[in-house]
């Protein structure tokens, strides 16, 4: 059985920061449309299993265990990684995410190969140095460098805002390593 988790900045989501979550309580979404055509219109609360959370670590500094109440509506969204959405969620057991926890999530991860390239960017943005270097070592090579750079640049450009490019020294360091390999 999978363990479900959610990553956030404190008790607010890195995806939508205007909702304050209550710990150990049923949180109910004020926006829920499971028949929507695209993810942004679904509303609800995102969460993932531990094997997929690596890709989403840039969405917060605290990880919570997730429980979905029996009367909740729940949908599974398959994409680059599998995420779930629900209209009701209980978050418990907050833990600060650090490089060691990020490394643990990398070691147990089961995501598509291409998702590791975005995950490399996500952990670099969060300054998880050991994790970023291990992903680089394990997943990047001369044969896939163009695809890695495409995913990296897409994530780092952040929709053209380029606000992640100079976020910290690790982003610059990994960017330099990727470009050197190319």
JSON list of C-alpha atoms in Angstrom, two decimals:
[
{"chain": "A", "resi": 1, "resn": "UNK", "atom": "CA", "xyz": [0.00, 0.00, 0.00]},
{"chain": "A", "resi": 2, "resn": "UNK", "atom": "CA", "xyz": [1.37, 3.38, -0.97]},
{"chain": "A", "resi": 3, "resn": "UNK", "atom": "CA", "xyz": [1.95, 6.11, 1.55]},
{"chain": "A", "resi": 4, "resn": "UNK", "atom": "CA", "xyz": [0.46, 9.40, 0.38]},
{"chain": "A", "resi": 5, "resn": "UNK", "atom": "CA", "xyz": [2.17, 12.71, 1.03]},
{"chain": "A", "resi": 6, "resn": "UNK", "atom": "CA", "xyz": [1.84, 16.41, 0.27]},
{"chain": "A", "resi": 7, "resn": "UNK", "atom": "CA", "xyz": [4.60, 19.01, 0.25]},
{"chain": "A", "resi": 8, "resn": "UNK", "atom": "CA", "xyz": [3.87, 22.63, 1.18]},
{"chain": "A", "resi": 9, "resn": "UNK", "atom": "CA", "xyz": [5.44, 25.78, 2.57]},
{"chain": "A", "resi": 10, "resn": "UNK", "atom": "CA", "xyz": [4.30, 25.50, 6.17]},
{"chain": "A", "resi": 11, "resn": "UNK", "atom": "CA", "xyz": [0.53, 25.12, 6.00]},
{"chain": "A", "resi": 12, "resn": "UNK", "atom": "CA", "xyz": [0.04, 26.79, 2.62]},
{"chain": "A", "resi": 13, "resn": "UNK", "atom": "CA", "xyz": [0.44, 25.16, -0.76]},
{"chain": "A", "resi": 14, "resn": "UNK", "atom": "CA", "xyz": [3.26, 26.09, -3.11]},
{"chain": "A", "resi": 15, "resn": "UNK", "atom": "CA", "xyz": [0.69, 25.80, -5.91]},
{"chain": "A", "resi": 16, "resn": "UNK", "atom": "CA", "xyz": [-2.04, 27.93, -4.34]},
{"chain": "A", "resi": 17, "resn": "UNK", "atom": "CA", "xyz": [-1.05, 30.00, -1.33]},
{"chain": "A", "resi": 18, "resn": "UNK", "atom": "CA", "xyz": [-4.41, 31.52, -0.36]},
{"chain": "A", "resi": 19, "resn": "UNK", "atom": "CA", "xyz": [-5.65, 28.42, 1.49]},
{"chain": "A", "resi": 20, "resn": "UNK", "atom": "CA", "xyz": [-4.46, 27.80, 5.03]},
{"chain": "A", "resi": 21, "resn": "UNK", "atom": "CA", "xyz": [-4.55, 24.07, 5.87]},
{"chain": "A", "resi": 22, "resn": "UNK", "atom": "CA", "xyz": [-5.56, 22.79, 9.29]},
{"chain": "A", "resi": 23, "resn": "UNK", "atom": "CA", "xyz": [-3.41, 20.01, 10.70]},
{"chain": "A", "resi": 24, "resn": "UNK", "atom": "CA", "xyz": [-5.22, 16.77, 11.68]},
{"chain": "A", "resi": 25, "resn": "UNK", "atom": "CA", "xyz": [-8.57, 18.18, 10.48]},
{"chain": "A", "resi": 26, "resn": "UNK", "atom": "CA", "xyz": [-10.67, 17.61, 7.39]},
{"chain": "A", "resi": 27, "resn": "UNK", "atom": "CA", "xyz": [-9.81, 20.40, 4.95]},
{"chain": "A", "resi": 28, "resn": "UNK", "atom": "CA", "xyz": [-12.54, 21.00, 2.36]},
{"chain": "A", "resi": 29, "resn": "UNK", "atom": "CA", "xyz": [-11.83, 22.65, -0.98]},
{"chain": "A", "resi": 30, "resn": "UNK", "atom": "CA", "xyz": [-13.96, 25.63, -1.94]},
{"chain": "A", "resi": 31, "resn": "UNK", "atom": "CA", "xyz": [-13.16, 24.92, -5.60]},
{"chain": "A", "resi": 32, "resn": "UNK", "atom": "CA", "xyz": [-13.76, 21.40, -6.94]},
{"chain": "A", "resi": 33, "resn": "UNK", "atom": "CA", "xyz": [-14.50, 20.53, -10.56]},
{"chain": "A", "resi": 34, "resn": "UNK", "atom": "CA", "xyz": [-13.39, 16.93, -11.32]},
{"chain": "A", "resi": 35, "resn": "UNK", "atom": "CA", "xyz": [-14.85, 17.12, -14.83]},
{"chain": "A", "resi": 36, "resn": "UNK", "atom": "CA", "xyz": [-12.61, 20.03, -15.88]},
{"chain": "A", "resi": 37, "resn": "UNK", "atom": "CA", "xyz": [-10.60, 19.79, -19.09]},
{"chain": "A", "resi": 38, "resn": "UNK", "atom": "CA", "xyz": [-7.25, 20.85, -17.64]},
{"chain": "A", "resi": 39, "resn": "UNK", "atom": "CA", "xyz": [-5.50, 20.54, -14.30]},
{"chain": "A", "resi": 40, "resn": "UNK", "atom": "CA", "xyz": [-5.67, 24.18, -13.31]},
{"chain": "A", "resi": 41, "resn": "UNK", "atom": "CA", "xyz": [-9.47, 24.08, -13.44]},
{"chain": "A", "resi": 42, "resn": "UNK", "atom": "CA", "xyz": [-9.87, 20.94, -11.31]},
{"chain": "A", "resi": 43, "resn": "UNK", "atom": "CA", "xyz": [-9.41, 22.73, -8.03]},
{"chain": "A", "resi": 44, "resn": "UNK", "atom": "CA", "xyz": [-9.17, 20.54, -4.97]},
{"chain": "A", "resi": 45, "resn": "UNK", "atom": "CA", "xyz": [-6.04, 19.40, -3.23]},
{"chain": "A", "resi": 46, "resn": "UNK", "atom": "CA", "xyz": [-3.05, 17.71, -4.89]},
{"chain": "A", "resi": 47, "resn": "UNK", "atom": "CA", "xyz": [-1.09, 14.92, -3.28]},
{"chain": "A", "resi": 48, "resn": "UNK", "atom": "CA", "xyz": [1.15, 12.07, -4.44]},
{"chain": "A", "resi": 49, "resn": "UNK", "atom": "CA", "xyz": [2.57, 8.82, -3.22]},
{"chain": "A", "resi": 50, "resn": "UNK", "atom": "CA", "xyz": [6.10, 8.80, -1.83]},
{"chain": "A", "resi": 51, "resn": "UNK", "atom": "CA", "xyz": [7.46, 7.24, -5.02]},
{"chain": "A", "resi": 52, "resn": "UNK", "atom": "CA", "xyz": [6.38, 10.29, -7.09]},
{"chain": "A", "resi": 53, "resn": "UNK", "atom": "CA", "xyz": [6.85, 13.22, -4.70]},
{"chain": "A", "resi": 54, "resn": "UNK", "atom": "CA", "xyz": [10.47, 13.87, -5.78]},
{"chain": "A", "resi": 55, "resn": "UNK", "atom": "CA", "xyz": [9.25, 15.77, -8.85]},
{"chain": "A", "resi": 56, "resn": "UNK", "atom": "CA", "xyz": [7.16, 18.09, -6.66]},
{"chain": "A", "resi": 57, "resn": "UNK", "atom": "CA", "xyz": [9.65, 18.96, -3.89]},
{"chain": "A", "resi": 58, "resn": "UNK", "atom": "CA", "xyz": [9.92, 22.55, -5.16]},
{"chain": "A", "resi": 59, "resn": "UNK", "atom": "CA", "xyz": [6.35, 23.11, -3.93]},
{"chain": "A", "resi": 60, "resn": "UNK", "atom": "CA", "xyz": [7.36, 23.38, -0.29]},
{"chain": "A", "resi": 61, "resn": "UNK", "atom": "CA", "xyz": [9.73, 22.88, 2.61]},
{"chain": "A", "resi": 62, "resn": "UNK", "atom": "CA", "xyz": [7.46, 20.68, 4.74]},
{"chain": "A", "resi": 63, "resn": "UNK", "atom": "CA", "xyz": [6.09, 17.23, 3.92]},
{"chain": "A", "resi": 64, "resn": "UNK", "atom": "CA", "xyz": [2.87, 15.85, 5.40]},
{"chain": "A", "resi": 65, "resn": "UNK", "atom": "CA", "xyz": [1.30, 12.44, 5.48]},
{"chain": "A", "resi": 66, "resn": "UNK", "atom": "CA", "xyz": [-2.08, 12.50, 3.74]},
{"chain": "A", "resi": 67, "resn": "UNK", "atom": "CA", "xyz": [-5.34, 10.84, 4.58]},
{"chain": "A", "resi": 68, "resn": "UNK", "atom": "CA", "xyz": [-8.35, 11.10, 2.30]},
{"chain": "A", "resi": 69, "resn": "UNK", "atom": "CA", "xyz": [-11.68, 10.90, 4.15]},
{"chain": "A", "resi": 70, "resn": "UNK", "atom": "CA", "xyz": [-13.98, 8.07, 3.05]},
{"chain": "A", "resi": 71, "resn": "UNK", "atom": "CA", "xyz": [-16.65, 10.49, 1.81]},
{"chain": "A", "resi": 72, "resn": "UNK", "atom": "CA", "xyz": [-14.19, 12.50, -0.32]},
{"chain": "A", "resi": 73, "resn": "UNK", "atom": "CA", "xyz": [-14.20, 12.58, -4.10]},
{"chain": "A", "resi": 74, "resn": "UNK", "atom": "CA", "xyz": [-10.85, 11.54, -5.46]},
{"chain": "A", "resi": 75, "resn": "UNK", "atom": "CA", "xyz": [-9.30, 11.44, -8.93]},
{"chain": "A", "resi": 76, "resn": "UNK", "atom": "CA", "xyz": [-6.01, 10.10, -10.25]},
{"chain": "A", "resi": 77, "resn": "UNK", "atom": "CA", "xyz": [-4.17, 12.16, -12.87]},
{"chain": "A", "resi": 78, "resn": "UNK", "atom": "CA", "xyz": [-1.55, 10.37, -14.89]},
{"chain": "A", "resi": 79, "resn": "UNK", "atom": "CA", "xyz": [1.00, 12.59, -16.57]},
{"chain": "A", "resi": 80, "resn": "UNK", "atom": "CA", "xyz": [4.73, 13.07, -16.18]},
{"chain": "A", "resi": 81, "resn": "UNK", "atom": "CA", "xyz": [4.15, 11.61, -12.72]},
{"chain": "A", "resi": 82, "resn": "UNK", "atom": "CA", "xyz": [0.98, 10.37, -11.07]},
{"chain": "A", "resi": 83, "resn": "UNK", "atom": "CA", "xyz": [-0.75, 12.87, -8.82]},
{"chain": "A", "resi": 84, "resn": "UNK", "atom": "CA", "xyz": [-4.10, 12.69, -7.11]},
{"chain": "A", "resi": 85, "resn": "UNK", "atom": "CA", "xyz": [-6.69, 15.36, -6.42]},
{"chain": "A", "resi": 86, "resn": "UNK", "atom": "CA", "xyz": [-9.43, 15.35, -3.87]},
{"chain": "A", "resi": 87, "resn": "UNK", "atom": "CA", "xyz": [-12.02, 17.70, -2.51]},
{"chain": "A", "resi": 88, "resn": "UNK", "atom": "CA", "xyz": [-11.24, 16.74, 1.12]},
{"chain": "A", "resi": 89, "resn": "UNK", "atom": "CA", "xyz": [-7.90, 16.03, 2.73]},
{"chain": "A", "resi": 90, "resn": "UNK", "atom": "CA", "xyz": [-6.36, 15.51, 6.15]},
{"chain": "A", "resi": 91, "resn": "UNK", "atom": "CA", "xyz": [-2.67, 16.38, 6.59]},
{"chain": "A", "resi": 92, "resn": "UNK", "atom": "CA", "xyz": [-0.62, 14.98, 9.48]},
{"chain": "A", "resi": 93, "resn": "UNK", "atom": "CA", "xyz": [2.89, 14.47, 10.74]},
{"chain": "A", "resi": 94, "resn": "UNK", "atom": "CA", "xyz": [4.71, 17.54, 9.36]},
{"chain": "A", "resi": 95, "resn": "UNK", "atom": "CA", "xyz": [8.43, 17.09, 8.68]},
{"chain": "A", "resi": 96, "resn": "UNK", "atom": "CA", "xyz": [10.87, 19.63, 7.29]},
{"chain": "A", "resi": 97, "resn": "UNK", "atom": "CA", "xyz": [12.30, 18.52, 3.97]},
{"chain": "A", "resi": 98, "resn": "UNK", "atom": "CA", "xyz": [16.07, 18.63, 3.91]},
{"chain": "A", "resi": 99, "resn": "UNK", "atom": "CA", "xyz": [18.67, 17.17, 1.57]},
{"chain": "A", "resi": 100, "resn": "UNK", "atom": "CA", "xyz": [18.64, 13.80, 3.37]},
{"chain": "A", "resi": 101, "resn": "UNK", "atom": "CA", "xyz": [14.87, 13.45, 3.05]},
{"chain": "A", "resi": 102, "resn": "UNK", "atom": "CA", "xyz": [15.01, 14.54, -0.59]},
{"chain": "A", "resi": 103, "resn": "UNK", "atom": "CA", "xyz": [17.70, 11.91, -1.16]},
{"chain": "A", "resi": 104, "resn": "UNK", "atom": "CA", "xyz": [15.45, 9.28, 0.44]},
{"chain": "A", "resi": 105, "resn": "UNK", "atom": "CA", "xyz": [12.61, 10.25, -1.93]},
{"chain": "A", "resi": 106, "resn": "UNK", "atom": "CA", "xyz": [15.01, 10.00, -4.88]},
{"chain": "A", "resi": 107, "resn": "UNK", "atom": "CA", "xyz": [16.17, 6.53, -3.85]},
{"chain": "A", "resi": 108, "resn": "UNK", "atom": "CA", "xyz": [12.59, 5.20, -3.60]},
{"chain": "A", "resi": 109, "resn": "UNK", "atom": "CA", "xyz": [11.27, 7.15, -6.60]},
{"chain": "A", "resi": 110, "resn": "UNK", "atom": "CA", "xyz": [9.47, 5.41, -9.44]},
{"chain": "A", "resi": 111, "resn": "UNK", "atom": "CA", "xyz": [8.85, 8.08, -12.04]},
{"chain": "A", "resi": 112, "resn": "UNK", "atom": "CA", "xyz": [9.33, 8.12, -15.80]},
{"chain": "A", "resi": 113, "resn": "UNK", "atom": "CA", "xyz": [12.93, 8.73, -16.87]},
{"chain": "A", "resi": 114, "resn": "UNK", "atom": "CA", "xyz": [12.11, 12.12, -18.37]},
{"chain": "A", "resi": 115, "resn": "UNK", "atom": "CA", "xyz": [10.59, 13.27, -15.05]},
{"chain": "A", "resi": 116, "resn": "UNK", "atom": "CA", "xyz": [13.98, 12.88, -13.37]},
{"chain": "A", "resi": 117, "resn": "UNK", "atom": "CA", "xyz": [15.28, 15.74, -15.51]},
{"chain": "A", "resi": 118, "resn": "UNK", "atom": "CA", "xyz": [12.60, 18.10, -14.13]},
{"chain": "A", "resi": 119, "resn": "UNK", "atom": "CA", "xyz": [13.21, 16.62, -10.67]},
{"chain": "A", "resi": 120, "resn": "UNK", "atom": "CA", "xyz": [16.90, 17.56, -11.05]},
{"chain": "A", "resi": 121, "resn": "UNK", "atom": "CA", "xyz": [15.79, 21.15, -11.54]},
{"chain": "A", "resi": 122, "resn": "UNK", "atom": "CA", "xyz": [13.28, 20.97, -8.66]},
{"chain": "A", "resi": 123, "resn": "UNK", "atom": "CA", "xyz": [15.84, 19.74, -6.12]},
{"chain": "A", "resi": 124, "resn": "UNK", "atom": "CA", "xyz": [18.39, 22.26, -7.41]},
{"chain": "A", "resi": 125, "resn": "UNK", "atom": "CA", "xyz": [15.91, 25.10, -6.88]},
{"chain": "A", "resi": 126, "resn": "UNK", "atom": "CA", "xyz": [15.38, 23.86, -3.32]},
{"chain": "A", "resi": 127, "resn": "UNK", "atom": "CA", "xyz": [19.18, 23.65, -2.83]},
{"chain": "A", "resi": 128, "resn": "UNK", "atom": "CA", "xyz": [19.28, 19.89, -2.10]},
{"chain": "A", "resi": 129, "resn": "UNK", "atom": "CA", "xyz": [22.89, 19.51, -3.17]},
{"chain": "A", "resi": 130, "resn": "UNK", "atom": "CA", "xyz": [23.53, 15.79, -2.50]},
{"chain": "A", "resi": 131, "resn": "UNK", "atom": "CA", "xyz": [20.28, 14.86, -4.20]},
{"chain": "A", "resi": 132, "resn": "UNK", "atom": "CA", "xyz": [20.94, 17.05, -7.25]},
{"chain": "A", "resi": 133, "resn": "UNK", "atom": "CA", "xyz": [24.45, 15.68, -7.70]},
{"chain": "A", "resi": 134, "resn": "UNK", "atom": "CA", "xyz": [23.29, 12.06, -7.40]},
{"chain": "A", "resi": 135, "resn": "UNK", "atom": "CA", "xyz": [20.49, 12.58, -9.94]},
{"chain": "A", "resi": 136, "resn": "UNK", "atom": "CA", "xyz": [23.02, 14.23, -12.25]},
{"chain": "A", "resi": 137, "resn": "UNK", "atom": "CA", "xyz": [25.47, 11.33, -11.80]},
{"chain": "A", "resi": 138, "resn": "UNK", "atom": "CA", "xyz": [22.80, 8.62, -12.22]},
{"chain": "A", "resi": 139, "resn": "UNK", "atom": "CA", "xyz": [20.59, 10.11, -14.93]},
{"chain": "A", "resi": 140, "resn": "UNK", "atom": "CA", "xyz": [22.57, 12.50, -17.14]},
{"chain": "A", "resi": 141, "resn": "UNK", "atom": "CA", "xyz": [24.90, 11.40, -19.91]},
{"chain": "A", "resi": 142, "resn": "UNK", "atom": "CA", "xyz": [26.09, 12.49, -23.34]},
{"chain": "A", "resi": 143, "resn": "UNK", "atom": "CA", "xyz": [23.34, 10.46, -25.04]},
{"chain": "A", "resi": 144, "resn": "UNK", "atom": "CA", "xyz": [20.46, 12.24, -23.26]},
{"chain": "A", "resi": 145, "resn": "UNK", "atom": "CA", "xyz": [21.97, 15.65, -22.54]},
{"chain": "A", "resi": 146, "resn": "UNK", "atom": "CA", "xyz": [19.83, 17.50, -25.10]},
{"chain": "A", "resi": 147, "resn": "UNK", "atom": "CA", "xyz": [16.61, 16.10, -23.63]},
{"chain": "A", "resi": 148, "resn": "UNK", "atom": "CA", "xyz": [17.84, 16.79, -20.08]},
{"chain": "A", "resi": 149, "resn": "UNK", "atom": "CA", "xyz": [18.67, 20.39, -21.01]},
{"chain": "A", "resi": 150, "resn": "UNK", "atom": "CA", "xyz": [15.28, 20.84, -22.66]},
{"chain": "A", "resi": 151, "resn": "UNK", "atom": "CA", "xyz": [13.48, 19.74, -19.47]},
{"chain": "A", "resi": 152, "resn": "UNK", "atom": "CA", "xyz": [15.91, 21.67, -17.24]},
{"chain": "A", "resi": 153, "resn": "UNK", "atom": "CA", "xyz": [15.55, 24.89, -19.20]},
{"chain": "A", "resi": 154, "resn": "UNK", "atom": "CA", "xyz": [11.76, 24.56, -19.31]},
{"chain": "A", "resi": 155, "resn": "UNK", "atom": "CA", "xyz": [11.63, 24.25, -15.52]},
{"chain": "A", "resi": 156, "resn": "UNK", "atom": "CA", "xyz": [14.23, 26.91, -14.78]},
{"chain": "A", "resi": 157, "resn": "UNK", "atom": "CA", "xyz": [12.67, 29.43, -17.18]},
{"chain": "A", "resi": 158, "resn": "UNK", "atom": "CA", "xyz": [9.43, 29.05, -15.16]},
{"chain": "A", "resi": 159, "resn": "UNK", "atom": "CA", "xyz": [7.08, 30.09, -17.91]},
{"chain": "A", "resi": 160, "resn": "UNK", "atom": "CA", "xyz": [9.43, 32.77, -19.23]},
{"chain": "A", "resi": 161, "resn": "UNK", "atom": "CA", "xyz": [9.80, 34.51, -15.86]},
{"chain": "A", "resi": 162, "resn": "UNK", "atom": "CA", "xyz": [13.41, 33.32, -15.51]},
{"chain": "A", "resi": 163, "resn": "UNK", "atom": "CA", "xyz": [13.07, 33.84, -11.75]},
{"chain": "A", "resi": 164, "resn": "UNK", "atom": "CA", "xyz": [14.74, 30.50, -10.99]},
{"chain": "A", "resi": 165, "resn": "UNK", "atom": "CA", "xyz": [17.88, 30.99, -13.07]},
{"chain": "A", "resi": 166, "resn": "UNK", "atom": "CA", "xyz": [19.89, 32.78, -10.37]},
{"chain": "A", "resi": 167, "resn": "UNK", "atom": "CA", "xyz": [17.98, 31.46, -7.36]},
{"chain": "A", "resi": 168, "resn": "UNK", "atom": "CA", "xyz": [20.99, 29.91, -5.67]},
{"chain": "A", "resi": 169, "resn": "UNK", "atom": "CA", "xyz": [24.51, 28.71, -6.34]},
{"chain": "A", "resi": 170, "resn": "UNK", "atom": "CA", "xyz": [23.40, 25.10, -6.88]},
{"chain": "A", "resi": 171, "resn": "UNK", "atom": "CA", "xyz": [21.17, 26.05, -9.83]},
{"chain": "A", "resi": 172, "resn": "UNK", "atom": "CA", "xyz": [24.15, 27.79, -11.45]},
{"chain": "A", "resi": 173, "resn": "UNK", "atom": "CA", "xyz": [26.48, 24.89, -10.63]},
{"chain": "A", "resi": 174, "resn": "UNK", "atom": "CA", "xyz": [24.17, 22.24, -12.16]},
{"chain": "A", "resi": 175, "resn": "UNK", "atom": "CA", "xyz": [23.45, 24.48, -15.14]},
{"chain": "A", "resi": 176, "resn": "UNK", "atom": "CA", "xyz": [27.20, 24.79, -15.76]},
{"chain": "A", "resi": 177, "resn": "UNK", "atom": "CA", "xyz": [27.67, 21.00, -15.45]},
{"chain": "A", "resi": 178, "resn": "UNK", "atom": "CA", "xyz": [24.85, 20.34, -17.92]},
{"chain": "A", "resi": 179, "resn": "UNK", "atom": "CA", "xyz": [26.18, 22.84, -20.44]},
{"chain": "A", "resi": 180, "resn": "UNK", "atom": "CA", "xyz": [29.73, 21.50, -20.08]},
{"chain": "A", "resi": 181, "resn": "UNK", "atom": "CA", "xyz": [28.48, 17.98, -20.83]},
{"chain": "A", "resi": 182, "resn": "UNK", "atom": "CA", "xyz": [26.68, 19.22, -23.93]}
]
